Short mmCIF file of C-alpha atoms in Angstrom, two decimals:
data_model
loop_
_atom_site.label_atom_id
_atom_site.label_comp_id
_atom_site.label_asym_id
_atom_site.label_seq_id
_atom_site.Cartn_x
_atom_site.Cartn_y
_atom_site.Cartn_z
CA MET A 14 59.55 104.72 95.04
CA SER A 15 61.60 107.45 97.26
CA GLU A 16 64.21 109.88 95.66
CA LEU A 17 66.25 110.40 98.65
CA VAL A 18 68.75 113.28 99.43
CA PRO A 19 71.23 113.15 101.83
CA GLY A 20 70.26 112.39 105.23
CA GLY A 21 66.79 111.56 103.80
CA ASN A 22 65.13 108.58 104.96
CA THR A 23 62.28 105.83 104.29
CA PRO A 24 60.83 102.73 105.84
CA LEU A 25 61.82 99.36 104.39
CA PRO A 26 59.39 96.47 104.03
CA ASP A 27 59.89 93.17 105.52
CA GLY A 28 62.40 90.79 103.97
CA ALA A 29 65.55 90.95 101.74
CA VAL A 30 66.48 94.44 99.86
CA THR A 31 68.92 94.57 97.26
CA PHE A 32 71.40 97.66 96.53
CA ARG A 33 72.64 98.00 93.08
CA VAL A 34 75.45 100.71 92.16
CA PRO A 35 76.17 100.38 88.45
CA GLY A 36 79.08 101.88 87.04
CA PRO A 37 82.97 101.61 87.77
CA PHE A 38 82.43 101.25 91.49
CA ASP A 39 83.31 98.56 93.91
CA VAL A 40 80.74 97.87 96.37
CA SER A 41 81.34 96.71 99.89
CA ALA A 42 79.39 96.84 103.43
CA LEU A 43 80.06 97.05 106.89
CA VAL A 44 77.72 95.28 109.52
CA THR A 45 77.63 96.95 113.12
CA ASP A 46 75.81 96.83 116.28
CA GLU A 47 75.02 99.85 118.48
CA SER A 48 78.56 100.61 119.23
CA GLY A 49 78.73 101.66 115.67
CA LYS A 50 81.93 99.32 115.37
CA VAL A 51 82.52 95.99 113.48
CA ARG A 52 83.46 93.05 115.41
CA GLY A 53 86.03 91.54 113.31
CA ASP A 54 86.62 90.54 109.61
CA GLY A 55 83.41 88.90 109.21
CA ASP A 56 81.38 91.95 109.37
CA PHE A 57 83.29 93.30 106.15
CA VAL A 58 81.73 92.45 102.82
CA PHE A 59 83.70 92.92 99.69
CA TYR A 60 84.48 91.42 96.45
CA ASN A 61 87.25 88.85 97.91
CA GLN A 62 84.73 88.25 100.98
CA PRO A 63 81.28 88.25 99.02
CA ALA A 64 79.16 87.11 101.89
CA ALA A 65 78.68 87.33 105.58
CA PRO A 66 75.48 86.31 107.64
CA GLY A 67 72.28 88.07 105.95
CA VAL A 68 74.43 89.90 103.23
CA ARG A 69 75.71 88.89 100.10
CA LEU A 70 77.51 90.72 96.94
CA ASP A 71 77.01 89.62 93.42
CA GLY A 72 78.91 92.09 91.12
CA ASP A 73 77.29 95.44 91.70
CA ARG A 74 74.17 94.16 93.51
CA LEU A 75 74.22 93.88 97.48
CA THR A 76 71.70 92.04 99.00
CA VAL A 77 70.75 92.08 102.64
CA ASP A 78 68.29 90.06 104.55
CA PRO A 79 68.10 91.60 108.08
CA PRO A 80 66.30 88.64 109.85
CA ARG A 81 69.76 86.68 108.96
CA LEU A 82 72.03 89.29 110.10
CA ARG A 83 74.45 88.13 112.94
CA PRO A 84 73.01 88.68 116.53
CA GLY A 85 73.23 92.09 117.58
CA ALA A 86 73.84 93.46 114.22
CA SER A 87 71.66 96.71 114.02
CA ARG A 88 73.04 98.44 111.01
CA VAL A 89 74.43 97.86 107.50
CA THR A 90 76.38 100.62 105.66
CA VAL A 91 76.67 100.51 101.99
CA VAL A 92 80.29 102.08 100.78
CA VAL A 93 81.68 102.35 97.09
CA SER A 94 85.24 103.24 95.71
CA PRO A 95 86.54 103.59 92.51
CA ALA A 96 87.11 99.95 90.76
CA ASP A 97 90.48 101.51 89.61
CA LEU A 98 92.18 102.88 92.72
CA THR A 99 94.20 105.27 90.50
CA THR A 100 91.14 106.96 89.60
CA PRO A 101 89.72 109.57 92.33
CA LEU A 102 85.86 109.38 92.38
CA GLY A 103 85.61 113.04 91.64
CA ARG A 104 86.89 112.14 87.59
CA LEU A 105 83.86 109.48 87.99
CA PRO A 106 80.09 109.98 87.53
CA SER A 107 78.29 110.46 90.94
CA PRO A 108 77.56 106.97 92.11
CA THR A 109 73.61 106.03 92.08
CA VAL A 110 72.34 103.49 94.40
CA GLN A 111 69.06 101.73 93.40
CA VAL A 112 67.30 99.99 96.41
CA THR A 113 64.59 97.08 95.15
CA ALA A 114 62.46 94.67 96.92
CA PRO A 115 62.67 90.90 96.15
CA ASP A 116 59.85 91.19 93.78
CA GLY A 117 61.83 93.79 91.72
CA ARG A 118 60.02 97.05 92.75
CA VAL A 119 61.98 99.86 93.26
CA LEU A 120 62.05 101.24 96.83
CA ALA A 121 64.18 104.21 96.74
CA ARG A 122 67.02 105.62 94.84
CA PHE A 123 69.72 108.20 95.64
CA THR A 124 72.40 110.17 93.76
CA PRO A 125 74.89 112.04 96.07
CA PRO A 126 76.36 115.15 94.98
CA ARG A 127 79.73 114.35 93.19
CA PRO A 128 82.37 113.78 95.01
CA GLN A 129 85.52 115.78 94.97
CA ARG A 130 88.62 114.50 96.68
CA GLU A 131 86.88 111.70 98.27
CA THR A 132 88.41 108.14 97.64
CA VAL A 133 85.44 106.40 99.57
CA LEU A 134 81.86 107.12 99.96
CA LEU A 135 79.54 105.65 102.50
CA LEU A 136 76.51 105.92 100.23
CA ALA A 137 73.70 104.66 102.35
CA GLU A 138 72.74 102.52 105.34
CA MET A 139 70.14 100.26 106.54
CA TYR A 140 69.34 100.80 110.62
CA ARG A 141 66.87 99.11 112.86
CA ARG A 142 64.59 101.21 114.63
CA GLY A 143 62.36 98.81 117.09
CA PRO A 144 61.16 95.86 115.21
CA ALA A 145 61.31 97.57 111.80
CA TRP A 146 64.15 98.61 109.27
CA LYS A 147 64.71 102.06 107.61
CA LEU A 148 66.97 103.47 104.66
CA ARG A 149 69.07 106.47 105.17
CA ALA A 150 70.83 108.12 102.24
CA LEU A 151 74.48 109.30 103.30
CA GLY A 152 76.82 110.62 100.83
CA GLN A 153 79.79 110.97 103.58
CA GLY A 154 83.03 110.93 102.04
CA TYR A 155 86.54 110.16 103.08
CA ALA A 156 89.52 111.75 101.42
CA ASP A 157 91.90 109.70 103.22
CA GLY A 158 90.23 106.26 102.12
CA LEU A 159 89.66 103.38 104.50
CA ALA A 160 91.88 105.10 106.83
CA GLY A 161 88.65 107.12 107.68
CA ILE A 162 86.35 104.08 107.86
CA ALA A 163 89.23 102.55 110.23
CA ARG A 164 89.20 105.32 112.42
CA ASP A 165 85.02 105.43 112.41
CA PHE A 166 84.20 101.79 112.16
CA GLY A 167 87.14 100.04 113.94
CA VAL A 168 88.34 98.23 110.65
CA GLU A 169 92.18 98.73 110.12
CA VAL A 170 92.90 97.86 106.70
CA THR A 171 94.71 99.16 103.76
CA GLU A 172 92.25 97.92 100.97
CA ASP A 173 88.87 99.66 100.07
CA SER A 174 88.03 97.08 101.39
CA ALA A 175 89.63 86.68 96.81
CA PRO A 176 87.20 74.68 87.31
CA PRO A 177 84.62 72.95 86.42
CA ARG A 178 85.01 69.17 86.02
CA GLY A 179 82.35 68.68 83.69
CA PRO A 180 81.41 65.36 81.80
CA ALA A 181 84.20 63.76 79.80
CA ALA A 182 82.26 62.85 76.66
CA GLY A 183 79.72 61.35 78.64
CA THR A 184 82.10 59.10 80.83
CA GLY A 185 81.91 61.00 83.92
CA ARG A 186 81.51 63.84 86.41
CA GLY A 187 83.61 65.89 88.56
CA LEU A 188 84.18 68.95 90.79
CA PRO A 189 87.01 71.19 90.66
CA PRO A 190 89.29 71.89 93.39
CA SER A 191 88.08 74.74 95.32
CA PRO A 192 89.00 77.76 93.93
CA PRO A 193 91.99 79.83 95.87
CA ARG A 194 91.05 82.78 98.15
CA PRO A 195 93.31 85.48 97.40
CA ALA A 196 92.49 87.57 100.49
CA GLY A 197 91.23 86.60 103.52
CA PRO A 198 88.20 86.35 104.71
CA GLY A 199 88.88 89.92 105.41
CA PRO A 200 90.89 92.59 103.56
CA ALA A 201 94.65 92.98 103.55
CA PHE A 202 95.59 94.70 107.26
CA THR A 203 98.11 97.40 107.60
CA ARG A 204 98.65 99.15 111.20
CA GLY A 205 100.43 102.53 110.77
CA SER A 206 103.43 103.67 113.11
CA ALA A 207 103.00 105.44 116.19
CA ARG A 208 103.64 108.65 114.34
CA GLY A 209 100.13 108.11 112.62
CA ASP A 210 100.75 106.27 110.43
CA GLY A 211 104.96 75.97 95.55
CA PRO A 212 107.24 74.97 95.06
CA GLY A 213 108.05 75.33 91.27
CA SER A 214 110.67 72.70 91.31
CA ALA A 215 109.81 69.06 90.70
CA ALA A 216 110.89 66.91 93.62
CA ARG A 217 112.72 63.73 92.92
CA VAL A 218 110.64 60.52 92.88
CA PRO A 219 111.76 57.98 95.49
CA ALA A 220 112.68 54.60 94.32
CA PRO A 221 109.66 51.75 94.78
CA GLY A 222 109.62 50.26 98.13
CA THR A 223 111.09 53.67 100.04
CA PRO A 224 109.02 54.40 103.08
CA GLY A 225 105.45 55.36 102.26
CA SER A 226 105.49 53.82 98.89
CA VAL A 227 102.63 51.60 98.13
CA PRO A 228 102.05 48.57 95.55
CA ASP A 229 99.83 49.68 92.60
CA LEU A 230 97.44 46.83 92.68
CA ASP A 231 94.92 48.63 90.98
CA GLY A 232 97.20 49.72 87.90
CA TYR A 233 96.81 53.31 88.38
CA LEU A 234 100.52 54.47 88.00
CA GLY A 235 100.68 53.25 84.24
CA PRO A 236 98.14 55.55 82.66
CA VAL A 237 98.97 58.32 85.22
CA ASN A 238 102.48 58.35 84.48
CA SER A 239 102.35 57.91 80.76
CA ALA A 240 100.05 61.08 80.69
CA ARG A 241 102.81 63.05 82.85
CA ALA A 242 105.52 61.78 80.51
CA ALA A 243 103.54 63.30 77.54
CA ALA A 244 103.32 66.66 79.33
CA GLY A 245 107.06 66.48 79.96
CA SER A 246 106.37 65.88 83.93
CA PRO A 247 108.43 63.32 86.16
CA PRO A 248 106.60 60.17 87.35
CA VAL A 249 104.62 60.35 90.75
CA ARG A 250 104.68 57.28 93.19
CA LEU A 251 101.69 55.92 95.24
CA ASP A 252 102.12 57.06 98.93
CA ALA A 253 100.31 54.78 101.39
CA ARG A 254 99.19 57.77 103.43
CA LEU A 255 97.70 59.90 100.56
CA THR A 256 96.31 56.55 99.37
CA ALA A 257 94.36 55.96 102.66
CA ALA A 258 93.10 59.48 102.83
CA ALA A 259 91.68 59.00 98.99
CA ARG A 260 90.07 55.84 100.07
CA SER A 261 88.27 57.39 102.99
CA HIS A 262 87.34 60.24 101.05
CA ALA A 263 85.96 58.31 97.77
CA GLY A 264 84.08 56.01 100.44
CA ALA A 265 82.43 58.51 102.29
CA MET A 266 81.34 60.12 98.87
CA ALA A 267 80.11 57.13 97.74
CA ALA A 268 77.99 56.32 101.11
CA ARG A 269 76.07 59.15 100.09
CA GLY A 270 76.21 59.38 96.16
CA THR A 271 77.54 63.27 96.47
CA LEU A 272 80.82 64.62 94.99
CA ALA A 273 82.05 67.05 97.31
CA SER A 274 85.57 68.57 98.74
CA GLU A 275 83.55 68.32 101.86
CA ALA A 276 82.35 64.74 102.12
CA PRO A 277 78.68 63.91 103.99
CA ASP A 278 80.81 63.15 107.06
CA GLY A 279 81.83 66.60 107.45
CA VAL A 280 85.45 66.14 106.71
CA PHE A 281 87.54 68.19 104.08
CA VAL A 282 89.75 66.11 101.78
CA HIS A 283 92.86 68.08 102.60
CA GLN A 284 91.97 67.50 106.41
CA ARG A 285 92.00 63.70 105.65
CA VAL A 286 95.55 63.90 104.38
CA VAL A 287 96.92 65.47 107.64
CA SER A 288 95.09 63.02 109.64
CA ALA A 289 96.51 60.14 107.78
CA GLY A 290 100.02 61.60 108.34
CA TYR A 291 101.01 63.24 105.31
CA SER A 292 102.36 66.79 105.63
CA TYR A 293 102.65 68.62 102.31
CA LEU A 294 103.87 72.04 100.67
CA THR A 295 101.60 71.80 97.83
CA ILE A 296 98.36 69.75 96.99
CA GLY A 297 95.89 69.09 94.26
CA GLU A 298 92.99 66.77 93.81
CA HIS A 299 90.65 65.13 91.38
CA LEU A 300 86.88 64.24 92.82
CA VAL A 301 85.10 62.51 90.15
CA SER A 302 82.39 59.79 89.46
CA GLY A 303 81.45 57.82 86.48
CA PRO A 304 84.81 56.30 84.87
CA ARG A 305 85.14 52.49 85.06
CA THR A 306 88.97 51.95 84.84
CA PRO A 307 91.93 53.85 85.38
CA HIS A 308 92.48 54.44 81.96
CA GLU A 309 89.11 56.10 81.75
CA PHE A 310 89.66 58.11 84.81
CA VAL A 311 92.81 59.40 83.37
CA GLU A 312 91.02 60.21 79.74
CA TYR A 313 88.29 62.04 82.23
CA CYS A 314 91.37 64.12 83.75
CA LEU A 315 93.11 64.79 80.32
CA SER A 316 89.71 66.33 79.01
CA ASP A 317 89.64 69.39 80.59
CA ALA A 318 92.29 72.12 80.65
CA ARG A 319 92.29 72.80 84.30
CA SER A 320 92.07 69.09 85.36
CA ARG A 321 94.85 68.39 82.88
CA ARG A 322 96.93 70.97 84.65
CA THR A 323 96.64 69.17 87.72
CA LEU A 324 97.14 65.80 86.65
CA CYS A 325 100.46 66.74 84.94
CA ASP A 326 101.96 69.47 87.29
CA PRO A 327 105.56 68.73 87.56
CA ALA A 328 105.81 69.86 91.23
CA PHE A 329 103.85 66.92 92.36
CA ALA A 330 106.03 63.80 93.41
CA ASP A 331 103.34 61.70 95.45
CA ALA A 332 99.74 60.54 94.65
CA GLY A 333 97.08 58.66 96.44
CA LEU A 334 94.27 57.22 94.14
CA ALA A 335 90.94 55.19 95.04
CA HIS A 336 87.57 54.68 94.02
CA VAL A 337 84.51 53.10 95.70
CA ALA A 338 81.39 52.02 94.47
CA ASP A 339 78.10 53.34 95.42
CA THR A 340 76.16 50.34 96.62
CA ARG A 341 72.81 51.72 95.50
CA THR A 342 73.64 52.60 91.79
CA GLY A 343 77.08 51.05 91.37
CA ASP A 344 78.57 54.38 90.18
CA LEU A 345 82.37 54.59 91.17
CA TYR A 346 83.53 57.52 93.30
CA TRP A 347 87.36 58.63 92.71
CA THR A 348 89.45 60.69 94.80
CA ALA A 349 92.94 61.48 93.57
CA LEU A 350 95.49 63.13 95.61
CA TRP A 351 98.78 64.94 94.21
CA ALA A 352 101.10 66.28 96.62
CA LEU A 353 104.47 67.54 97.34
CA PRO A 354 105.67 66.62 100.77
CA PHE A 355 106.87 68.83 103.18
CA THR A 356 110.55 69.56 104.14
CA PRO A 357 112.30 72.17 105.97
CA ALA A 358 114.47 72.73 102.91
CA GLY A 359 111.24 72.93 100.80
CA LEU A 360 109.58 75.32 103.04
CA ASP A 361 112.79 77.84 102.95
CA ARG A 362 112.86 77.22 99.13
CA THR A 363 109.13 77.89 98.80
CA ALA A 364 109.11 81.39 101.17
CA ARG A 365 112.37 82.59 99.38
CA GLU A 366 110.51 82.26 96.08
CA VAL A 367 107.73 84.25 97.35
CA VAL A 368 109.90 86.88 98.57
CA ALA A 369 112.07 87.06 95.29
CA LEU A 370 108.29 87.35 93.45
CA THR A 371 107.19 90.00 95.84
CA ASN A 372 110.37 91.92 95.26
CA ALA A 373 110.38 91.62 91.50
CA GLU A 374 106.94 93.50 91.71
CA ARG A 375 108.33 96.20 93.51
CA ALA A 376 111.21 96.75 91.32
CA SER A 377 108.65 96.87 88.52
CA ALA A 378 107.12 99.67 90.43
CA GLY A 379 110.68 101.67 91.31
CA LEU A 380 110.69 100.52 94.74
CA PRO A 381 113.69 99.11 97.19
CA PRO A 382 113.38 95.40 97.79
CA LEU A 383 112.22 93.70 100.99
CA ALA A 384 114.66 92.12 103.02
CA ALA A 385 113.71 88.72 105.04
CA ASP A 386 113.40 89.06 108.33
CA VAL A 387 113.37 86.29 110.97
CA THR A 388 110.80 87.64 113.58
CA LEU A 389 108.24 88.43 110.83
CA THR A 390 109.01 84.88 109.30
CA ALA A 391 108.34 83.42 112.53
CA ALA A 392 105.00 85.07 113.24
CA ALA A 393 103.96 84.61 109.41
CA GLN A 394 104.47 80.80 110.02
CA ALA A 395 102.84 80.55 113.18
CA HIS A 396 99.62 81.98 111.75
CA SER A 397 99.30 80.23 108.67
CA ALA A 398 99.72 76.96 110.88
CA ASP A 399 97.20 78.41 113.66
CA MET A 400 94.96 79.08 110.91
CA VAL A 401 95.02 75.41 109.69
CA ALA A 402 95.18 73.85 113.16
CA ARG A 403 91.98 75.75 114.68
CA ASP A 404 90.09 75.76 111.13
CA PHE A 405 89.98 79.51 110.94
CA TYR A 406 90.88 81.86 107.95
CA ALA A 407 91.08 85.46 109.22
CA HIS A 408 93.78 88.44 109.91
CA THR A 409 92.22 88.61 113.63
CA SER A 410 92.71 85.30 115.59
CA PRO A 411 89.92 83.75 117.57
CA GLU A 412 91.14 85.47 120.94
CA GLY A 413 91.36 88.77 118.89
CA GLY A 414 95.03 88.56 117.97
CA ARG A 415 96.06 90.99 115.01
CA PRO A 416 98.86 91.07 112.81
CA TRP A 417 100.96 93.54 114.92
CA ASP A 418 100.30 91.63 118.07
CA ARG A 419 101.96 88.58 116.42
CA ALA A 420 104.51 90.36 115.17
CA ALA A 421 105.49 92.19 118.44
CA ALA A 422 105.01 88.72 120.15
CA ALA A 423 107.62 87.23 118.06
CA GLY A 424 110.09 89.99 118.90
CA SER A 425 109.72 92.54 115.82
CA THR A 426 110.27 96.11 116.64
CA HIS A 427 108.90 97.42 113.54
CA ARG A 428 106.43 100.25 113.89
CA ALA A 429 104.50 99.81 110.92
CA VAL A 430 103.11 96.16 110.33
CA GLY A 431 100.88 94.86 107.25
CA GLU A 432 99.52 91.57 106.25
CA ASN A 433 98.28 89.57 103.23
CA ILE A 434 96.91 86.08 103.92
CA ALA A 435 95.59 83.48 101.05
CA CYS A 436 94.60 79.93 100.74
CA GLY A 437 94.15 77.51 97.88
CA GLN A 438 97.16 78.55 95.99
CA ARG A 439 99.63 76.03 95.12
CA SER A 440 102.89 77.99 94.10
CA PRO A 441 104.63 81.08 95.07
CA ALA A 442 103.57 82.34 91.32
CA GLU A 443 99.81 81.73 92.01
CA VAL A 444 99.74 83.31 95.66
CA VAL A 445 101.71 86.32 94.55
CA GLN A 446 99.69 87.03 91.30
CA GLY A 447 96.54 86.62 93.42
CA TRP A 448 97.51 89.21 95.63
CA MET A 449 98.73 91.47 92.97
CA ASP A 450 95.45 91.30 91.59
CA SER A 451 93.66 92.55 94.66
CA PRO A 452 93.98 96.09 94.98
CA GLY A 453 94.69 96.12 98.79
CA HIS A 454 97.16 93.26 98.82
CA ARG A 455 98.91 94.95 96.01
CA ALA A 456 98.95 98.03 97.99
CA ASN A 457 100.85 96.40 100.99
CA ILE A 458 103.35 94.80 98.36
CA LEU A 459 103.92 98.07 96.83
CA LYS A 460 104.04 100.08 100.25
CA ARG A 461 107.16 102.34 100.16
CA ASP A 462 107.30 102.34 103.87
CA PHE A 463 107.60 98.59 104.31
CA THR A 464 111.60 97.28 104.47
CA HIS A 465 111.10 93.73 105.66
CA ILE A 466 109.06 90.65 105.09
CA GLY A 467 108.13 87.27 106.46
CA ILE A 468 106.43 84.37 104.62
CA GLY A 469 104.62 81.59 106.20
CA LEU A 470 102.77 78.69 104.58
CA ALA A 471 100.91 75.67 106.11
CA GLY A 472 98.86 72.92 104.76
CA GLY A 473 95.72 70.73 105.73
CA GLY A 474 93.03 73.16 106.26
CA ARG A 475 89.78 73.14 104.20
CA ALA A 476 91.14 75.07 101.04
CA GLY A 477 94.67 73.38 100.95
CA THR A 478 97.56 75.63 101.52
CA TYR A 479 97.42 78.76 103.75
CA TRP A 480 99.81 81.40 103.14
CA THR A 481 100.62 84.43 105.32
CA GLN A 482 102.93 87.53 104.07
CA LEU A 483 103.81 89.73 107.20
CA PHE A 484 105.33 92.99 106.07
CA GLY A 485 107.47 95.57 108.45
CA GLY A 486 108.49 99.09 108.07
#
């Protein structure tokens, strides 16, 4: 084992190596090429984006597998910052990184001099020399946090860097909805100025026979709406488009005997919904196999707290349910979709609720409220819709557009622009809480320099609803 000093290096064996930094620290990594710059959001690995090609973060352990890095990658830099951003590194013990081989053998260890005013520390780096890889100890700190990393690596950020459906008494098995991602696949973005710097209310249920409704030939609604009534929630109706999407997804799962939000045909369940012609503000789903009747299916959904919340969510107005048998085993594969339909009024109401919750957080921190801004709203809405339409999830668009580019294109004249994104959350309360639980996104919400805000949201992507929060100041 090598005990390294700042600037010291040692060769690494072939294969993956693991960096572990125990203690009250957040670990992240930057993947760069010979230019020393990241290519985009995907080159930044941190707790809300814990994986990139060849790099995986699991708690305080970062594993790097050089042959699996993206093409052109020649360096991986390990970064540490305080887990509690209010505590400077100088008040914490000096972080120690231990590097191990896949067999658990310790390859090297490095403890830098104790930081003083630094808020972020470049701890170590792997770098390629010819066909081999080496490890170098760094210990370089930044007193200006990730602003320094932004300057040196091209990452423009404010951040130091986003349910089991288990068996119900033996009657079935299921999968949870995909967990919401509060941030990104990149961190919260902010660019300084030139100076250096849903829907919570329940919708009214249409009467039977209104456009979009479908007869309940399989007897789903009786047990479903009975369970909702017991929870104090209004009834749902069956929607033909949601039912078609549910049947398509259940059939795809049954054909391969696999439960998944992305069925074996490569289509995600939320993509089936919009393809069927249903636009939504919020959506939930159950993917289950095993129950034989609608009553058994509902009992299964009620057996788990998270699954029960989805079934009984008062925000949902429409439903689509279907089951298809696996012809090889006879098992039934169920897909249930619960949704609130999109309306312009609903979009406006949801956006206003996000603004109100954001301003409540600012008020709690003694900050003035943000004013709704029509240009920021247009840019935020366009970005959410673009992420859904082009199936990406990032602050940087496929052609390289950044938050401030989109704001300017929409007519904004704000000199400082910041952005939070998220996907998978079902309500304004859930998405704002997710942002507040993430240090970088919370920093945007509580940034004193910001004075205006715009909110956008769009449904139909892999993870459900995609949210954008765009700030200006």
